[in-house]
mmCIF file of C-alpha atoms in Angstrom:
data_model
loop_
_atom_site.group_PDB
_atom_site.id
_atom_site.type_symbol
_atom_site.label_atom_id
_atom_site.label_comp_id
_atom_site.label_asym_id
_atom_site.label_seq_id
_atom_site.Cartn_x
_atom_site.Cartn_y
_atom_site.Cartn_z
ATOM 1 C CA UNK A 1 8.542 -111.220 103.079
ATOM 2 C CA UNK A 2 6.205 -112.675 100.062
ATOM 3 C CA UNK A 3 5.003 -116.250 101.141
ATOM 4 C CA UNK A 4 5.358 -118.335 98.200
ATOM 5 C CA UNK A 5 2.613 -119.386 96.282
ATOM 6 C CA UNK A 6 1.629 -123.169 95.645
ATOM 7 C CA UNK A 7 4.128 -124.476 92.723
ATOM 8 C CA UNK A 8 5.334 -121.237 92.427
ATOM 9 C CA UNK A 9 9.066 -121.386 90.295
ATOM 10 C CA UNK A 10 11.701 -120.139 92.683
ATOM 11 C CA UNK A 11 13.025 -117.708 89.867
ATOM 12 C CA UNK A 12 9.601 -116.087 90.220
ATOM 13 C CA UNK A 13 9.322 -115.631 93.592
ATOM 14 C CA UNK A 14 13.050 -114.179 93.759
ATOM 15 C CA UNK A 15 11.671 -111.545 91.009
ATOM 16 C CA UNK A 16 8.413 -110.640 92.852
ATOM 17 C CA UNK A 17 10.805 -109.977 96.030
ATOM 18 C CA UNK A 18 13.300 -107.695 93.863
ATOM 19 C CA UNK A 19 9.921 -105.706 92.718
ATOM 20 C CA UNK A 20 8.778 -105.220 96.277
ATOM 21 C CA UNK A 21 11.800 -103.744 97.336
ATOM 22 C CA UNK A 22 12.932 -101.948 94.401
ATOM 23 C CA UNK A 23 15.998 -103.782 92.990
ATOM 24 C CA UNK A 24 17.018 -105.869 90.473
ATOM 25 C CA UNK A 25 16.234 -109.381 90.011
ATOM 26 C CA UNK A 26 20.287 -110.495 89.837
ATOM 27 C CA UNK A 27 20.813 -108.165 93.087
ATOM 28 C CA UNK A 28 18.232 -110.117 94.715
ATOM 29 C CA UNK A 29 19.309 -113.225 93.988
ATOM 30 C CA UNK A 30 22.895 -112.558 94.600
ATOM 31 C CA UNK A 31 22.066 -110.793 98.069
ATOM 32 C CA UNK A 32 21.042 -114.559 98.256
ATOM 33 C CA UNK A 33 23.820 -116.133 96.470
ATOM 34 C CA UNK A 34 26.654 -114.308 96.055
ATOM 35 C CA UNK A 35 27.775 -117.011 93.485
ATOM 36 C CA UNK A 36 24.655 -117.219 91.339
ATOM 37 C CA UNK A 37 25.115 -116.684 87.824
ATOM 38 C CA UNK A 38 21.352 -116.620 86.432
ATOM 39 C CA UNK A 39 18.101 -117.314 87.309
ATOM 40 C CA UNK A 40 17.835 -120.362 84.947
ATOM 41 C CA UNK A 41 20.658 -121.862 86.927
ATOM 42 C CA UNK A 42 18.685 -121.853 90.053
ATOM 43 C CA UNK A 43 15.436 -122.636 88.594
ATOM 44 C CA UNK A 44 18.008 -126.141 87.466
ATOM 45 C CA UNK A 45 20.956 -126.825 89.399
ATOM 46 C CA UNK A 46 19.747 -125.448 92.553
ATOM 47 C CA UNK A 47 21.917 -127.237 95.670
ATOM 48 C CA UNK A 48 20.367 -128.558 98.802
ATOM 49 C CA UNK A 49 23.126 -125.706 100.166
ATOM 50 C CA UNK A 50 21.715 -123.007 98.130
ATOM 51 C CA UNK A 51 18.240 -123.910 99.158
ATOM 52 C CA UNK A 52 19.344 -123.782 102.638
ATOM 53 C CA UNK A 53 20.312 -120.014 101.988
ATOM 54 C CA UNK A 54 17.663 -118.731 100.512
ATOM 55 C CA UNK A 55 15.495 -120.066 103.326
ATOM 56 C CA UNK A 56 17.444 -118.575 105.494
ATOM 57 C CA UNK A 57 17.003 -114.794 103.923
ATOM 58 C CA UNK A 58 13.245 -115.350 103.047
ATOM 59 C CA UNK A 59 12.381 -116.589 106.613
ATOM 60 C CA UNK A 60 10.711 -119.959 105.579
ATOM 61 C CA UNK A 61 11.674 -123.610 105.369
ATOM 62 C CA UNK A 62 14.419 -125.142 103.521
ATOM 63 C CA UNK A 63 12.076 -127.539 102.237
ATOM 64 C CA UNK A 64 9.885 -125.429 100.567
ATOM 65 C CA UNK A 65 12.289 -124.122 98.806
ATOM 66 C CA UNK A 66 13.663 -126.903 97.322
ATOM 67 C CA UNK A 67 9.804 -127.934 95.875
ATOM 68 C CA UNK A 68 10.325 -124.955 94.124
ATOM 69 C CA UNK A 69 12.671 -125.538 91.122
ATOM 70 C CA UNK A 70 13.203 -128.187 88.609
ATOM 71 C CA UNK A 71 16.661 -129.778 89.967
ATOM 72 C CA UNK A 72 14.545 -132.649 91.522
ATOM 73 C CA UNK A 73 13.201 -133.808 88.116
ATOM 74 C CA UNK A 74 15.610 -136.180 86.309
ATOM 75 C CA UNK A 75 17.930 -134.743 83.709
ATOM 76 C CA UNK A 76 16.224 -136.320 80.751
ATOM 77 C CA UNK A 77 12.927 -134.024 81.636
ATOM 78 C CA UNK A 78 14.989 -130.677 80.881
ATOM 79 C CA UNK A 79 14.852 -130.984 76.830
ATOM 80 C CA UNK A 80 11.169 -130.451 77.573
ATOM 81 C CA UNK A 81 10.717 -127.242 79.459
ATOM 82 C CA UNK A 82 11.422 -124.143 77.988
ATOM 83 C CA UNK A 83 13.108 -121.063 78.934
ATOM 84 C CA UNK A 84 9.902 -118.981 79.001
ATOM 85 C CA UNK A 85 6.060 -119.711 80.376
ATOM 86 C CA UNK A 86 4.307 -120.312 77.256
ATOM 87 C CA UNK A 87 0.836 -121.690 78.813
ATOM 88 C CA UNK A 88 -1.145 -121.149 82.191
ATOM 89 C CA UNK A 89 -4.020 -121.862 84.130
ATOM 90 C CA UNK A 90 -6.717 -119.467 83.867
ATOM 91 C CA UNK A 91 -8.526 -121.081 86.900
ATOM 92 C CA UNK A 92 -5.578 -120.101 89.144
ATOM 93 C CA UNK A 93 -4.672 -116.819 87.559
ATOM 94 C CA UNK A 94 -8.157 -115.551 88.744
ATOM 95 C CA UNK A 95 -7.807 -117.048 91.807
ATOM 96 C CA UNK A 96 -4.249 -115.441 92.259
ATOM 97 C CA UNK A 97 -3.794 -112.207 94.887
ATOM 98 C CA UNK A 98 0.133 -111.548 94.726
ATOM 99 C CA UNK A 99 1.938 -108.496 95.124
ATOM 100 C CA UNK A 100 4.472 -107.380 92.329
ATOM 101 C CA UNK A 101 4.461 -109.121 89.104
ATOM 102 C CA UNK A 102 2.429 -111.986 88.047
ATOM 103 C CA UNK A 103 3.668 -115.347 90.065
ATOM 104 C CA UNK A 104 4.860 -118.099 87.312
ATOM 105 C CA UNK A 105 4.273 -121.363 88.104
ATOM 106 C CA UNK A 106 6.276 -124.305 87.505
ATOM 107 C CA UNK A 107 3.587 -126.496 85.181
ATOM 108 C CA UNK A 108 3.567 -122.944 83.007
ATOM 109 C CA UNK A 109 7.307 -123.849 81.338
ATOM 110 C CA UNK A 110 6.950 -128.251 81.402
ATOM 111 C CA UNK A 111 6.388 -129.134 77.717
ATOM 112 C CA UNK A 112 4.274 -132.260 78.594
ATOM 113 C CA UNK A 113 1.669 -130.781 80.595
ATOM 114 C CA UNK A 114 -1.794 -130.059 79.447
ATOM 115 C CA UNK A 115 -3.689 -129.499 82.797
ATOM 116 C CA UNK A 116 -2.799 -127.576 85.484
ATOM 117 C CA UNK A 117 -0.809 -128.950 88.591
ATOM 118 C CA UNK A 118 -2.249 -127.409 91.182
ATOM 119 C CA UNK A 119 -6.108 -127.527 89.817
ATOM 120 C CA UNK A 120 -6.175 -129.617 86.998
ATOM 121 C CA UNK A 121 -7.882 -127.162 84.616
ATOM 122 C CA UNK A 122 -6.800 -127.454 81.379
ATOM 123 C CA UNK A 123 -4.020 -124.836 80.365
ATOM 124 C CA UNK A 124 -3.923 -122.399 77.765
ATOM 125 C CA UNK A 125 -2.103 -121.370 75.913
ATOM 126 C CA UNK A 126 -0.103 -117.701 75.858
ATOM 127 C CA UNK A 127 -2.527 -116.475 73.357
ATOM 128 C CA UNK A 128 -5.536 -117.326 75.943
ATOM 129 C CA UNK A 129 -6.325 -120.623 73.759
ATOM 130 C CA UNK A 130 -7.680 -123.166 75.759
ATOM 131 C CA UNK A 131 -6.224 -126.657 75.111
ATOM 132 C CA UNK A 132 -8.361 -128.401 72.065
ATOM 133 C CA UNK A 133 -7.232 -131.197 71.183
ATOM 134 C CA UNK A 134 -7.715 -131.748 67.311
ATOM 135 C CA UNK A 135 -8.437 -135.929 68.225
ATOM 136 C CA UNK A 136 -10.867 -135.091 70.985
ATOM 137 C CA UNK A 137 -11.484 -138.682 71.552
ATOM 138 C CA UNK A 138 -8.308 -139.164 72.628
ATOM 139 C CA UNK A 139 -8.349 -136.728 75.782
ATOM 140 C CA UNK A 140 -8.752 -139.572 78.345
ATOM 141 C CA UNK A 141 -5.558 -141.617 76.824
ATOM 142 C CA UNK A 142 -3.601 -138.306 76.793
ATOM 143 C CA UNK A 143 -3.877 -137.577 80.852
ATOM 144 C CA UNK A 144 -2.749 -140.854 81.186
ATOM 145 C CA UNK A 145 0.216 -140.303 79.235
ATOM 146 C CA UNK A 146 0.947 -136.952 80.885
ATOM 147 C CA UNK A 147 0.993 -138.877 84.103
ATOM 148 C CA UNK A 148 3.117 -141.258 82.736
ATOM 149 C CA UNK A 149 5.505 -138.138 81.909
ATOM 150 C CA UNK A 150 5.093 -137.146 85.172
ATOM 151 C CA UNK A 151 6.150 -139.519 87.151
ATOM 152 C CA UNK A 152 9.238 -140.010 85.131
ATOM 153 C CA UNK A 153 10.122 -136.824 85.662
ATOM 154 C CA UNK A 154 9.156 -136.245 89.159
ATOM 155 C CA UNK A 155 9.958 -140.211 90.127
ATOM 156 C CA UNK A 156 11.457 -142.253 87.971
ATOM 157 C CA UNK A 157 8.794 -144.353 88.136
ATOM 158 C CA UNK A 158 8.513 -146.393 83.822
ATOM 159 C CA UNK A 159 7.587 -149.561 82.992
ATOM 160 C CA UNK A 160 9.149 -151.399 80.069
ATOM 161 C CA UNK A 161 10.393 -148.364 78.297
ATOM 162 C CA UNK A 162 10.885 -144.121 79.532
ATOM 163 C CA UNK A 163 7.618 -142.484 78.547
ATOM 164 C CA UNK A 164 10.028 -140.073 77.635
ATOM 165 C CA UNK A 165 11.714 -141.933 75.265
ATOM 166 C CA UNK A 166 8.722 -143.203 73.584
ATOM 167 C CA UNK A 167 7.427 -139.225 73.129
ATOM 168 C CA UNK A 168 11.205 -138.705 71.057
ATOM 169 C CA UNK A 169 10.433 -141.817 69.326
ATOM 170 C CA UNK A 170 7.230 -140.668 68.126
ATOM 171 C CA UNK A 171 8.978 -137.662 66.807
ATOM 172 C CA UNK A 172 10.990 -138.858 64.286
ATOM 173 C CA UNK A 173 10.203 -139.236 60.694
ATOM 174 C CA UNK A 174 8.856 -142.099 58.929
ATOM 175 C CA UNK A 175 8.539 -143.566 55.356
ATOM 176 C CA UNK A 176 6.328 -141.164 53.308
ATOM 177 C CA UNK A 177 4.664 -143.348 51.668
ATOM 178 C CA UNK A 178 2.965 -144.661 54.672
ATOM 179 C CA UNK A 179 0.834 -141.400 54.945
ATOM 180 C CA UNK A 180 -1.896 -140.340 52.761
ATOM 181 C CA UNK A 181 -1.603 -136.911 54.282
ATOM 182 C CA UNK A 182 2.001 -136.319 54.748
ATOM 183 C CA UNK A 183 2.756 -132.805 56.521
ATOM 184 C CA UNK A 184 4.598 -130.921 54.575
ATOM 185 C CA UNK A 185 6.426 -134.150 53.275
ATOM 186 C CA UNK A 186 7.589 -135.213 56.826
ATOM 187 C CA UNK A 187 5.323 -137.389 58.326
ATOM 188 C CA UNK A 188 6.038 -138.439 61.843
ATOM 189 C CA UNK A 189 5.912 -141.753 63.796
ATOM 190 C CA UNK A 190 2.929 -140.354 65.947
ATOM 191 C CA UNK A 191 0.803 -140.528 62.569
ATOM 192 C CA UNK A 192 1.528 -144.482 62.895
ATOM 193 C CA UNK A 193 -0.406 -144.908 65.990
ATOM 194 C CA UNK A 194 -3.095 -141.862 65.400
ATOM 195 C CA UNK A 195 -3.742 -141.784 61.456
ATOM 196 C CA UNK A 196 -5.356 -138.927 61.863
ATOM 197 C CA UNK A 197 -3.351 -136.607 62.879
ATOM 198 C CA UNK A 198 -1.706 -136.713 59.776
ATOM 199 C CA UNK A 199 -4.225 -134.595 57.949
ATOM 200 C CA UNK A 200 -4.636 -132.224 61.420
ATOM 201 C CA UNK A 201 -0.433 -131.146 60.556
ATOM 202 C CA UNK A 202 -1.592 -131.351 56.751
ATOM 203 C CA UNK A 203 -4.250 -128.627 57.342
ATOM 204 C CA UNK A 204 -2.885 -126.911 60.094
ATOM 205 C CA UNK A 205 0.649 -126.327 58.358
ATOM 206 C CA UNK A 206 1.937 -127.327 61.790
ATOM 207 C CA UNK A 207 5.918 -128.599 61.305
ATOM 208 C CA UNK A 208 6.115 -130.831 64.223
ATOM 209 C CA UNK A 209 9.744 -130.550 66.276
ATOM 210 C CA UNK A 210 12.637 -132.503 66.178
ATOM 211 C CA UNK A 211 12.805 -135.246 68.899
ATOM 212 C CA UNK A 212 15.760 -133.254 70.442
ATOM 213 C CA UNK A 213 13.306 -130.554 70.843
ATOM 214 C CA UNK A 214 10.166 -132.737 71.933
ATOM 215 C CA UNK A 215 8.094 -129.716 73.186
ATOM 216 C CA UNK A 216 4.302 -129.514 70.894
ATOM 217 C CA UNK A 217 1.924 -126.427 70.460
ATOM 218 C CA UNK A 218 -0.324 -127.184 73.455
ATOM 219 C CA UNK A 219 -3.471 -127.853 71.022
ATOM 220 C CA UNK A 220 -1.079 -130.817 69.672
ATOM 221 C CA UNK A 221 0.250 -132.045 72.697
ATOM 222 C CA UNK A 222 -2.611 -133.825 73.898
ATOM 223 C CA UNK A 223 -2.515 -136.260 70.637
ATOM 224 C CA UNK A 224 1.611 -136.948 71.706
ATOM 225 C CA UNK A 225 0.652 -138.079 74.982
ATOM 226 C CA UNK A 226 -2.012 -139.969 74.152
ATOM 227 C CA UNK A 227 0.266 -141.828 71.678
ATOM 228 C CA UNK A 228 2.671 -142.275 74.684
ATOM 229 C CA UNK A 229 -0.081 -144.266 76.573
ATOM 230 C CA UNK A 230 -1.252 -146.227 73.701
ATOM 231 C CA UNK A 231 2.401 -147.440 73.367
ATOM 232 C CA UNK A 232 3.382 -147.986 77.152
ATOM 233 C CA UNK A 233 0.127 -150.268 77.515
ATOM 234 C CA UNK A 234 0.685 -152.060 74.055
ATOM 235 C CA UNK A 235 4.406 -152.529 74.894
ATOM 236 C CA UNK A 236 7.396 -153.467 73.259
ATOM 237 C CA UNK A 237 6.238 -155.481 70.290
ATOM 238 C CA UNK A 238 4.916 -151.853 68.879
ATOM 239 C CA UNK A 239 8.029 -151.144 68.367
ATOM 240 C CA UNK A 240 8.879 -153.425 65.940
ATOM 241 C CA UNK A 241 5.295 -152.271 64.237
ATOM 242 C CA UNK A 242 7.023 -148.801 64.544
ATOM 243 C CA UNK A 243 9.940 -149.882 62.847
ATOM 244 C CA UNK A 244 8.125 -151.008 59.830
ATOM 245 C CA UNK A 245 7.389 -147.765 58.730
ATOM 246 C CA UNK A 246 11.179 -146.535 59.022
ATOM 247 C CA UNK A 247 13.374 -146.279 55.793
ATOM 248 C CA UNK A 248 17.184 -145.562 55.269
ATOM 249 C CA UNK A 249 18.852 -144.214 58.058
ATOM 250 C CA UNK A 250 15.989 -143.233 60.161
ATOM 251 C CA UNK A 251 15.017 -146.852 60.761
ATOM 252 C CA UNK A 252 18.877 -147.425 61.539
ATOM 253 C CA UNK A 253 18.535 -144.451 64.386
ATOM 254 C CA UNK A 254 15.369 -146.022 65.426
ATOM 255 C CA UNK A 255 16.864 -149.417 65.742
ATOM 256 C CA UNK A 256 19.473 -148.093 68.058
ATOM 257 C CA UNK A 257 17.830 -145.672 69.973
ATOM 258 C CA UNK A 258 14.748 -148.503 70.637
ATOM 259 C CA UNK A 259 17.655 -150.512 71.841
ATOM 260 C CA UNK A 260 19.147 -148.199 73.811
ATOM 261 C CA UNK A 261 15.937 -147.633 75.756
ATOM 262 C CA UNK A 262 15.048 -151.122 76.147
ATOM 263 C CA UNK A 263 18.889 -152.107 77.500
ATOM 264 C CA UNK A 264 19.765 -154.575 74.286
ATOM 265 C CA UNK A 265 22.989 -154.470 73.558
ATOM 266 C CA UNK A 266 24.246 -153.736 69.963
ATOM 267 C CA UNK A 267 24.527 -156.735 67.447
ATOM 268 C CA UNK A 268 28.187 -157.957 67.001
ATOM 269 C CA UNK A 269 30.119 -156.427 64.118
ATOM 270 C CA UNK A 270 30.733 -159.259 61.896
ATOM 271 C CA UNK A 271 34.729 -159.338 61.413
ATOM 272 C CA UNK A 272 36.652 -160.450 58.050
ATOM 273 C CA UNK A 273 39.239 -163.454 58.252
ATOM 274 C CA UNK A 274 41.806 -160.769 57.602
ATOM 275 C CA UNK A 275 40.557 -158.930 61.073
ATOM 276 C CA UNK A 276 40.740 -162.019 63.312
ATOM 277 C CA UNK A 277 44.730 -162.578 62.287
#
């Protein structure tokens, strides 16, 4: 049997077995589970049942197995890791001596991370790009927001608003004229609390995702975190700040979702005379 390696995803160390005894990955994982559909399931929705079986076939502990996959992060963490690694920690790749394939590790897929787990090197990025962010300054507030992230996801653990929340927030678009640099005609909410990374998407020709889609190019993700931090430790009057630079039906969305986060409840819908009869 392969010992698992530290944060290892369970998908990959289901692979690496199939590879060391010649099958493929779905036979492996349904020798395990004869109900598994994919890999992607159990990497999600993995049961405390499940767990117990694939301990049971790979000789190890129950509990280990469970560390493994994402179904103990909260729901609202899955919109931001993606169905492939797209970063990883050259520190530990040297350091790695597995059999088979290459090991993936869980941090390698999360969309908020921009140091490793396990070491806390910065990651980089498929392309072997080192995480730079454009507002170096910054660096120090953007660890704090990935550990805000973090133990959201992980936890649970906010203060007055989901970190989480707060990174869609900064996503969405806000009034044009408020940016003397606007990307591509689209300037984002994050460009209200760091100016400058208005001109960084200007230059770069960087389109920034939607907010349902909250996962940044790891040399911009830094700047979104640190944006998280600055807002969690100004707190909630930034939002109305925020707000401010909404126009139409954006700053309607914004309204509600801010709401939403924050547990207001909606304004009353004022009713004609004719309604009340």
């Amino acid at each position: 049997m392969l010992p698992p390696l530290t944060y290892e995803l369970l998908s990959s160390w289901i692979c690496r077995h199939a590879v060391f005894y010649g099958v493929q990955p779905v036979t492996m994982l349904r020798h395990c589970l004869s109900d598994a559909s994919s890999m992607r399931e159990i990497d999600f929705r993995r049961t405390t049942k499940q767990a117990a079986c694939i301990a049971h076939v790979f000789r190890t502990d129950a509990t280990v197995v469970r560390q493994m996959s994402f179904a103990n992060l909260c729901p609202d963490s899955h919109r931001w890791i993606a169905a492939k690694p797209m970063q990883f920690c050259a520190n530990c790749r040297h350091q790695a001596n597995s059999k088979g394939p290459e090991p993936v590790s869980r941090s390698q897929l999360l969309g908020w991370r921009i140091t490793c787990s396990q070491c806390g090197s910065p990651l980089s990025d498929n392309e072997g790009n080192a995480v730079a962010s454009p507002i170096n300054s910054n660096w120090n507030e953007a660890l704090n927001g990935q550990r805000l992230i973090d133990d959201e996801a992980q936890h649970g653990v906010q203060s007055w608003a989901p970190p989480m929340e707060l990174a869609r927030l900064l996503l969405m678009r806000r009034d044009p004229r408020t940016s003397n640099a606007a990307p591509n005609g689209n300037p984002r909410l994050l460009g209200a609390v760091l100016p400058e990374i208005d001109a960084v998407l200007a230059n770069s020709r960087i389109v920034l995702p939607s907010p349902a889609k909250p996962i940044l190019p790891l040399m911009l993700r830094p700047a979104l975190l640190a944006a998280v931090a600055i807002l969690e430790r100004q707190g909630p009057f930034m939002l109305a700040r925020l707000e401010e630079r909404m126009i139409d039906q954006n700053r309607s969305r914004f309204r509600e979702l801010a709401a939403t986060m924050l547990c207001i409840p909606p304004e009353p819908v004022e009713l004609s005379y004719l309604q009340h009869i």
